[in-house]
């Protein structure tokens, strides 16, 4: 049993921290939102009054924060000055590759082992302990972090050196954003061509148009397995976070001169959806905008 500091108890971290407590670890949890700490306590964690207090005496520090600026601030201001020598530091947030590398290198200079370990899987997988972790860091740091990630995971995969976890995550989510957008377009087109959406789902989910966006996350209510579409696109993976990941992918592509036109198109579509107020909706809710914009040329 290890003493684990868990910082960031939002949609994702709020589900993840209790899974570590259930696995028998002593988890001290902190968030800026008191209600989030209260929920973690109900889930078997203990509470702290600051991030600095959370990390004192911790063997392992895990963060699940919104974006790079939060991760940088927490590691620089709270973790590095207060964590005990030799503590293992794990960031599970989705941030840009460069920031992950810089934060890790800075912590390495201070003698800490750090891995970037972003996740795939939404809020349900966070609560159910079935996330996929993509881990960037040395072989030793990966082996050391694995037992602490496993209680929250269905898979823990070593992506490569520092920053490789973030690289895998944004490449994966670029596929996800583009396939969801085109799956929505296909459903709208199929409907307009007179196809029954359920019949189209049954065909395409068994044909070469099959993808996770089609088979496991069909963007229409009543079609396929239960998805956020059945809850008017509430919950799930917010479109604003998808846009964030597509921007990270574009930034990363520019930094290495990679040509990613489909990723760019998906980013533009999600930007428009967020600008029209869809940021809090599940990312599959973009089908509503695609359906609407379809009508524009006919008006
Ligand atoms: P969220 O906004 O719900 O949670 C983030 C939490 O961090 C909030 O509760 C906030 O109060 C807390 N926080 C911010 N600054 C803090 C600080 N200085 N100290 C302590 N707590 C602080 O976000 P989320 O949906 O849980 O996502 C977290 C990360 O996981 C993001 O990087 C996101 O891109 C990634 N992610 C999200 C999903 C998803 O489905 N929501 C899926 C995969 C990855």
CSV table of C-alpha atoms and ligand atoms in Angstrom, one decimal:
chain,number,residue,atom,x,y,z
A,1,UNK,CA,0.0,0.0,0.0
A,2,UNK,CA,1.4,3.4,-1.0
A,3,UNK,CA,0.5,6.9,0.0
A,4,UNK,CA,-0.8,8.6,-3.1
A,5,UNK,CA,-1.5,12.3,-3.6
A,6,UNK,CA,-4.3,12.9,-6.2
A,7,UNK,CA,-4.8,16.4,-7.5
A,8,UNK,CA,-7.7,17.3,-9.8
A,9,UNK,CA,-11.0,15.6,-9.0
A,10,UNK,CA,-13.2,16.7,-11.9
A,11,UNK,CA,-15.1,14.5,-14.3
A,12,UNK,CA,-12.2,12.2,-14.7
A,13,UNK,CA,-10.1,12.4,-11.5
A,14,UNK,CA,-13.2,12.2,-9.4
A,15,UNK,CA,-13.8,8.7,-10.7
A,16,UNK,CA,-10.1,7.7,-10.8
A,17,UNK,CA,-9.0,8.6,-7.2
A,18,UNK,CA,-11.6,6.3,-5.5
A,19,UNK,CA,-10.4,3.3,-7.6
A,20,UNK,CA,-6.9,3.7,-6.1
A,21,UNK,CA,-8.4,3.9,-2.6
A,22,UNK,CA,-10.5,0.7,-3.4
A,23,UNK,CA,-7.2,-1.0,-4.4
A,24,UNK,CA,-6.0,-0.4,-0.9
A,25,UNK,CA,-3.9,2.7,-1.3
A,26,UNK,CA,-3.9,5.6,1.1
A,27,UNK,CA,-5.2,8.3,-1.2
A,28,UNK,CA,-5.1,12.0,-0.2
A,29,UNK,CA,-7.2,14.0,-2.6
A,30,UNK,CA,-7.3,17.7,-3.4
A,31,UNK,CA,-9.2,20.0,-5.8
A,32,UNK,CA,-9.9,23.7,-5.9
A,33,UNK,CA,-13.7,22.8,-5.7
A,34,UNK,CA,-14.6,21.6,-2.1
A,35,UNK,CA,-17.6,19.5,-3.4
A,36,UNK,CA,-15.2,17.5,-5.5
A,37,UNK,CA,-13.0,16.7,-2.4
A,38,UNK,CA,-16.2,15.7,-0.5
A,39,UNK,CA,-17.1,13.3,-3.3
A,40,UNK,CA,-13.6,11.7,-3.2
A,41,UNK,CA,-13.9,11.3,0.6
A,42,UNK,CA,-17.2,9.5,0.1
A,43,UNK,CA,-15.3,7.3,-2.4
A,44,UNK,CA,-12.7,6.3,0.3
A,45,UNK,CA,-10.0,9.0,-0.1
A,46,UNK,CA,-8.9,11.4,2.6
A,47,UNK,CA,-8.9,15.1,2.1
A,48,UNK,CA,-6.3,17.9,2.1
A,49,UNK,CA,-6.6,21.6,2.3
A,50,UNK,CA,-4.0,22.4,-0.4
A,51,UNK,CA,-2.1,20.8,-3.2
A,52,UNK,CA,1.1,21.4,-1.2
A,53,UNK,CA,-0.3,19.5,1.9
A,54,UNK,CA,-1.5,16.7,-0.4
A,55,UNK,CA,1.9,15.9,-1.7
A,56,UNK,CA,3.8,16.0,1.6
A,57,UNK,CA,5.0,12.5,2.5
A,58,UNK,CA,3.3,11.0,-0.6
A,59,UNK,CA,5.2,8.2,-2.4
A,60,UNK,CA,3.3,8.9,-5.6
A,61,UNK,CA,1.7,12.1,-6.9
A,62,UNK,CA,-1.0,11.9,-9.6
A,63,UNK,CA,-2.5,14.9,-11.4
A,64,UNK,CA,-5.6,15.0,-13.6
A,65,UNK,CA,-6.0,18.7,-14.5
A,66,UNK,CA,-7.6,20.6,-17.4
A,67,UNK,CA,-4.7,21.9,-19.4
A,68,UNK,CA,-0.9,22.5,-19.6
A,69,UNK,CA,-0.9,25.8,-17.6
A,70,UNK,CA,-2.6,24.1,-14.7
A,71,UNK,CA,-0.2,21.1,-14.8
A,72,UNK,CA,2.9,23.4,-15.0
A,73,UNK,CA,1.6,25.6,-12.1
A,74,UNK,CA,0.8,22.6,-9.8
A,75,UNK,CA,4.2,20.8,-10.5
A,76,UNK,CA,6.3,24.0,-10.2
A,77,UNK,CA,4.5,25.7,-7.2
A,78,UNK,CA,3.0,22.9,-5.2
A,79,UNK,CA,4.6,19.5,-6.0
A,80,UNK,CA,8.3,20.2,-6.6
A,81,UNK,CA,8.9,22.3,-3.4
A,82,UNK,CA,6.9,20.0,-1.2
A,83,UNK,CA,7.1,16.4,-2.5
A,84,UNK,CA,9.5,14.1,-0.7
A,85,UNK,CA,12.8,13.1,-2.3
A,86,UNK,CA,12.3,10.2,-4.8
A,87,UNK,CA,8.5,10.5,-5.1
A,88,UNK,CA,7.1,9.2,-8.4
A,89,UNK,CA,5.2,11.9,-10.3
A,90,UNK,CA,2.5,11.0,-12.8
A,91,UNK,CA,0.5,13.5,-14.9
A,92,UNK,CA,-2.6,12.0,-16.5
A,93,UNK,CA,-4.0,15.2,-18.0
A,94,UNK,CA,-4.0,15.8,-21.8
A,95,UNK,CA,-1.5,18.5,-22.6
A,96,UNK,CA,0.9,19.4,-25.4
A,97,UNK,CA,4.0,17.2,-26.0
A,98,UNK,CA,6.4,20.1,-25.6
A,99,UNK,CA,5.0,21.1,-22.2
A,100,UNK,CA,5.1,17.5,-21.0
A,101,UNK,CA,8.7,17.2,-22.0
A,102,UNK,CA,9.7,20.5,-20.4
A,103,UNK,CA,7.9,19.7,-17.1
A,104,UNK,CA,9.4,16.2,-17.0
A,105,UNK,CA,12.9,17.5,-17.7
A,106,UNK,CA,12.6,20.2,-15.0
A,107,UNK,CA,11.5,17.6,-12.5
A,108,UNK,CA,14.3,15.2,-13.5
A,109,UNK,CA,16.8,18.0,-12.7
A,110,UNK,CA,15.3,18.1,-9.2
A,111,UNK,CA,15.7,14.3,-8.9
A,112,UNK,CA,12.1,13.3,-9.4
A,113,UNK,CA,11.0,10.5,-11.8
A,114,UNK,CA,8.1,11.8,-14.0
A,115,UNK,CA,5.8,10.1,-16.6
A,116,UNK,CA,3.2,11.6,-18.8
A,117,UNK,CA,0.3,9.2,-18.7
A,118,UNK,CA,-2.8,10.6,-20.6
A,119,UNK,CA,-5.8,8.4,-20.9
A,120,UNK,CA,-8.4,7.2,-23.4
A,121,UNK,CA,-11.9,6.4,-22.3
A,122,UNK,CA,-14.4,8.8,-20.9
A,123,UNK,CA,-16.0,9.5,-17.6
A,124,UNK,CA,-17.6,6.0,-17.4
A,125,UNK,CA,-14.2,4.4,-17.9
A,126,UNK,CA,-12.7,6.6,-15.3
A,127,UNK,CA,-15.3,5.6,-12.7
A,128,UNK,CA,-15.2,2.0,-13.8
A,129,UNK,CA,-11.4,1.6,-13.7
A,130,UNK,CA,-11.2,0.7,-17.4
A,131,UNK,CA,-9.1,3.5,-18.9
A,132,UNK,CA,-6.3,3.0,-21.4
A,133,UNK,CA,-3.1,4.7,-20.3
A,134,UNK,CA,-0.4,5.8,-22.8
A,135,UNK,CA,2.7,6.3,-20.8
A,136,UNK,CA,5.8,8.4,-21.8
A,137,UNK,CA,9.0,8.0,-19.8
A,138,UNK,CA,12.0,5.8,-19.2
A,139,UNK,CA,11.6,2.0,-18.9
A,140,UNK,CA,12.3,2.3,-15.2
A,141,UNK,CA,9.8,5.1,-14.7
A,142,UNK,CA,7.2,3.1,-16.7
A,143,UNK,CA,7.7,-0.1,-14.7
A,144,UNK,CA,7.5,1.9,-11.5
A,145,UNK,CA,4.3,3.7,-12.5
A,146,UNK,CA,2.4,0.7,-13.9
A,147,UNK,CA,1.2,-0.8,-10.6
A,148,UNK,CA,-0.3,2.6,-9.6
A,149,UNK,CA,-2.1,3.0,-12.9
A,150,UNK,CA,-3.5,-0.6,-13.2
A,151,UNK,CA,-6.3,-0.2,-10.6
A,152,UNK,CA,-7.7,2.6,-12.9
A,153,UNK,CA,-7.0,0.8,-16.2
A,154,UNK,CA,-8.0,-1.9,-18.7
A,155,UNK,CA,-4.6,-1.3,-20.4
A,156,UNK,CA,-1.3,0.4,-19.5
A,157,UNK,CA,0.9,0.8,-22.5
A,158,UNK,CA,4.5,2.2,-22.7
A,159,UNK,CA,4.3,4.6,-25.6
A,160,UNK,CA,8.1,5.5,-25.5
A,161,UNK,CA,10.2,8.3,-24.1
A,162,UNK,CA,9.0,11.4,-22.2
A,163,UNK,CA,6.2,13.1,-24.1
A,164,UNK,CA,5.3,10.0,-26.1
A,165,UNK,CA,2.2,9.4,-24.1
A,166,UNK,CA,0.9,12.8,-25.1
A,167,UNK,CA,2.0,12.2,-28.7
A,168,UNK,CA,-0.1,9.0,-28.8
A,169,UNK,CA,-3.0,10.6,-27.2
A,170,UNK,CA,-3.3,13.5,-29.6
A,171,UNK,CA,-2.8,11.3,-32.6
A,172,UNK,CA,-5.5,9.0,-31.3
A,173,UNK,CA,-7.9,11.9,-30.7
A,174,UNK,CA,-7.2,13.4,-34.1
A,175,UNK,CA,-8.5,10.0,-35.6
A,176,UNK,CA,-11.5,10.2,-33.2
A,177,UNK,CA,-12.5,13.8,-34.0
A,178,UNK,CA,-12.2,13.2,-37.8
A,179,UNK,CA,-14.1,9.8,-37.7
A,180,UNK,CA,-16.8,11.2,-35.5
A,181,UNK,CA,-17.4,14.2,-37.9
A,182,UNK,CA,-17.5,12.0,-41.0
A,183,UNK,CA,-19.7,9.4,-39.2
A,184,UNK,CA,-22.2,12.2,-38.4
A,185,UNK,CA,-22.0,13.4,-42.0
A,186,UNK,CA,-22.7,9.8,-43.2
A,187,UNK,CA,-25.7,9.4,-40.9
A,188,UNK,CA,-27.2,12.7,-42.1
A,189,UNK,CA,-26.6,11.8,-45.8
A,190,UNK,CA,-28.0,8.3,-45.3
A,191,UNK,CA,-31.2,9.7,-43.8
A,192,UNK,CA,-31.5,12.2,-46.7
A,193,UNK,CA,-31.1,9.4,-49.1
A,194,UNK,CA,-34.0,7.6,-47.4
A,195,UNK,CA,-32.1,5.0,-45.4
A,196,UNK,CA,-33.4,4.0,-42.0
A,197,UNK,CA,-30.6,5.1,-39.6
A,198,UNK,CA,-30.7,1.8,-37.6
A,199,UNK,CA,-30.4,-0.2,-40.8
A,200,UNK,CA,-27.5,1.9,-41.9
A,201,UNK,CA,-25.9,1.4,-38.5
A,202,UNK,CA,-26.3,-2.4,-38.8
A,203,UNK,CA,-24.7,-2.3,-42.3
A,204,UNK,CA,-21.8,0.1,-41.6
A,205,UNK,CA,-20.9,-1.3,-38.2
A,206,UNK,CA,-20.2,-4.6,-40.0
A,207,UNK,CA,-18.8,-3.1,-43.2
A,208,UNK,CA,-15.6,-1.2,-44.0
A,209,UNK,CA,-17.1,2.1,-42.7
A,210,UNK,CA,-16.8,0.6,-39.2
A,211,UNK,CA,-15.0,2.6,-36.5
A,212,UNK,CA,-15.3,3.2,-32.8
A,213,UNK,CA,-17.4,6.3,-33.5
A,214,UNK,CA,-19.8,4.1,-35.5
A,215,UNK,CA,-19.9,0.8,-33.6
A,216,UNK,CA,-19.5,1.9,-30.0
A,217,UNK,CA,-20.6,5.6,-30.0
A,218,UNK,CA,-23.2,6.0,-32.7
A,219,UNK,CA,-24.2,9.7,-32.7
A,220,UNK,CA,-28.0,9.2,-33.1
A,221,UNK,CA,-30.5,8.5,-30.3
A,222,UNK,CA,-31.9,4.9,-30.3
A,223,UNK,CA,-29.3,3.7,-32.8
A,224,UNK,CA,-26.6,1.2,-31.6
A,225,UNK,CA,-25.6,0.8,-28.0
A,226,UNK,CA,-26.5,3.4,-25.4
A,227,UNK,CA,-24.5,6.6,-25.9
A,228,UNK,CA,-24.7,10.3,-25.0
A,229,UNK,CA,-26.9,10.7,-28.0
A,230,UNK,CA,-29.6,9.0,-26.0
A,231,UNK,CA,-29.2,11.7,-23.3
A,232,UNK,CA,-29.5,14.6,-25.7
A,233,UNK,CA,-25.7,14.7,-25.8
A,234,UNK,CA,-25.2,15.4,-22.1
A,235,UNK,CA,-22.2,13.9,-20.3
A,236,UNK,CA,-19.6,12.0,-22.2
A,237,UNK,CA,-16.6,13.8,-23.8
A,238,UNK,CA,-17.2,17.5,-24.1
A,239,UNK,CA,-16.8,19.0,-27.6
A,240,UNK,CA,-14.7,21.8,-26.0
A,241,UNK,CA,-12.2,19.1,-24.9
A,242,UNK,CA,-12.2,17.5,-28.3
A,243,UNK,CA,-11.4,20.9,-29.8
A,244,UNK,CA,-8.6,21.3,-27.3
A,245,UNK,CA,-7.1,18.0,-28.4
A,246,UNK,CA,-7.5,18.8,-32.1
A,247,UNK,CA,-5.7,22.1,-31.5
A,248,UNK,CA,-2.9,20.2,-29.7
A,249,UNK,CA,-2.7,17.9,-32.7
A,250,UNK,CA,-2.4,20.8,-35.1
A,251,UNK,CA,0.2,22.5,-33.0
A,252,UNK,CA,2.2,19.2,-32.8
A,253,UNK,CA,1.9,18.7,-36.6
A,254,UNK,CA,3.2,22.2,-37.3
A,255,UNK,CA,6.1,21.6,-35.0
A,256,UNK,CA,7.3,18.6,-37.0
A,257,UNK,CA,6.1,19.7,-40.5
A,258,UNK,CA,3.4,16.9,-40.7
A,259,UNK,CA,0.5,17.3,-43.2
A,260,UNK,CA,-2.8,16.7,-41.4
A,261,UNK,CA,-5.6,18.2,-43.6
A,262,UNK,CA,-8.3,15.9,-42.2
A,263,UNK,CA,-7.3,16.8,-38.6
A,264,UNK,CA,-7.5,20.5,-39.7
A,265,UNK,CA,-11.0,20.1,-41.1
A,266,UNK,CA,-12.2,18.4,-37.9
A,267,UNK,CA,-10.7,21.2,-35.9
A,268,UNK,CA,-12.6,23.8,-38.0
A,269,UNK,CA,-15.9,21.9,-37.6
A,270,UNK,CA,-15.5,21.6,-33.8
A,271,UNK,CA,-14.5,25.3,-33.5
A,272,UNK,CA,-17.7,26.2,-35.3
A,273,UNK,CA,-19.7,23.9,-33.0
A,274,UNK,CA,-18.1,25.3,-29.9
A,275,UNK,CA,-18.7,28.9,-31.2
A,276,UNK,CA,-22.4,28.1,-31.6
A,277,UNK,CA,-22.6,27.1,-27.9
A,278,UNK,CA,-22.0,23.3,-28.2
A,279,UNK,CA,-18.8,23.2,-26.1
A,280,UNK,CA,-20.4,21.5,-23.1
A,281,UNK,CA,-22.3,18.9,-25.2
A,282,UNK,CA,-20.8,15.5,-25.9
A,283,UNK,CA,-18.6,15.7,-29.0
A,284,UNK,CA,-21.0,13.5,-31.0
A,285,UNK,CA,-23.6,16.3,-30.6
A,286,UNK,CA,-21.9,17.9,-33.6
A,287,UNK,CA,-24.4,15.9,-35.7
A,288,UNK,CA,-27.0,18.6,-34.8
A,289,UNK,CA,-24.8,21.3,-36.4
A,290,UNK,CA,-24.0,19.1,-39.4
A,291,UNK,CA,-27.7,18.4,-39.9
A,292,UNK,CA,-28.5,22.2,-39.7
A,293,UNK,CA,-25.6,23.3,-41.9
A,294,UNK,CA,-26.7,20.7,-44.5
A,295,UNK,CA,-29.8,22.9,-45.0
A,296,UNK,CA,-27.9,26.1,-45.5
A,297,UNK,CA,-27.2,25.7,-49.3
A,298,UNK,CA,-30.8,24.8,-49.9
A,299,UNK,CA,-32.2,28.0,-48.3
B,1,LIG,P1,-12.5,18.8,-15.3
B,1,LIG,O1,-12.4,20.2,-15.7
B,1,LIG,O2,-13.8,18.1,-15.0
B,1,LIG,O3,-11.6,18.5,-14.0
B,1,LIG,C1,-10.4,19.2,-13.8
B,1,LIG,C2,-10.3,19.5,-12.3
B,1,LIG,O4,-9.1,20.1,-12.0
B,1,LIG,C3,-11.4,20.5,-11.8
B,1,LIG,O5,-12.2,19.8,-10.8
B,1,LIG,C4,-10.6,21.6,-11.3
B,1,LIG,O6,-11.2,22.3,-10.2
B,1,LIG,C5,-9.3,21.0,-10.9
B,1,LIG,N1,-8.2,21.9,-10.8
B,1,LIG,C6,-7.8,22.9,-11.7
B,1,LIG,N2,-6.7,23.5,-11.2
B,1,LIG,C7,-6.4,23.0,-10.0
B,1,LIG,C8,-5.4,23.2,-9.1
B,1,LIG,N3,-4.5,24.2,-9.2
B,1,LIG,N4,-5.4,22.4,-8.0
B,1,LIG,C9,-6.3,21.5,-7.8
B,1,LIG,N5,-7.3,21.2,-8.7
B,1,LIG,C10,-7.3,22.0,-9.8
B,1,LIG,O7,-11.7,18.0,-16.5
B,1,LIG,P2,-11.8,16.4,-16.8
B,1,LIG,O8,-12.9,16.2,-17.8
B,1,LIG,O9,-11.7,15.7,-15.5
B,1,LIG,O10,-10.5,16.3,-17.7
B,1,LIG,C11,-9.2,16.3,-17.0
B,1,LIG,C12,-8.1,16.0,-18.1
B,1,LIG,O11,-8.4,14.7,-18.7
B,1,LIG,C13,-8.1,17.0,-19.3
B,1,LIG,O12,-6.8,17.3,-19.6
B,1,LIG,C14,-8.9,16.3,-20.4
B,1,LIG,O13,-8.5,16.7,-21.7
B,1,LIG,C15,-8.5,14.8,-20.1
B,1,LIG,N6,-9.5,13.8,-20.6
B,1,LIG,C16,-10.8,14.0,-20.4
B,1,LIG,C17,-11.8,13.1,-20.8
B,1,LIG,C18,-13.2,13.2,-20.6
B,1,LIG,O14,-14.0,12.5,-21.1
B,1,LIG,N7,-13.7,14.2,-19.8
B,1,LIG,C19,-11.3,11.9,-21.4
B,1,LIG,C20,-9.9,11.7,-21.6
B,1,LIG,C21,-9.0,12.7,-21.2
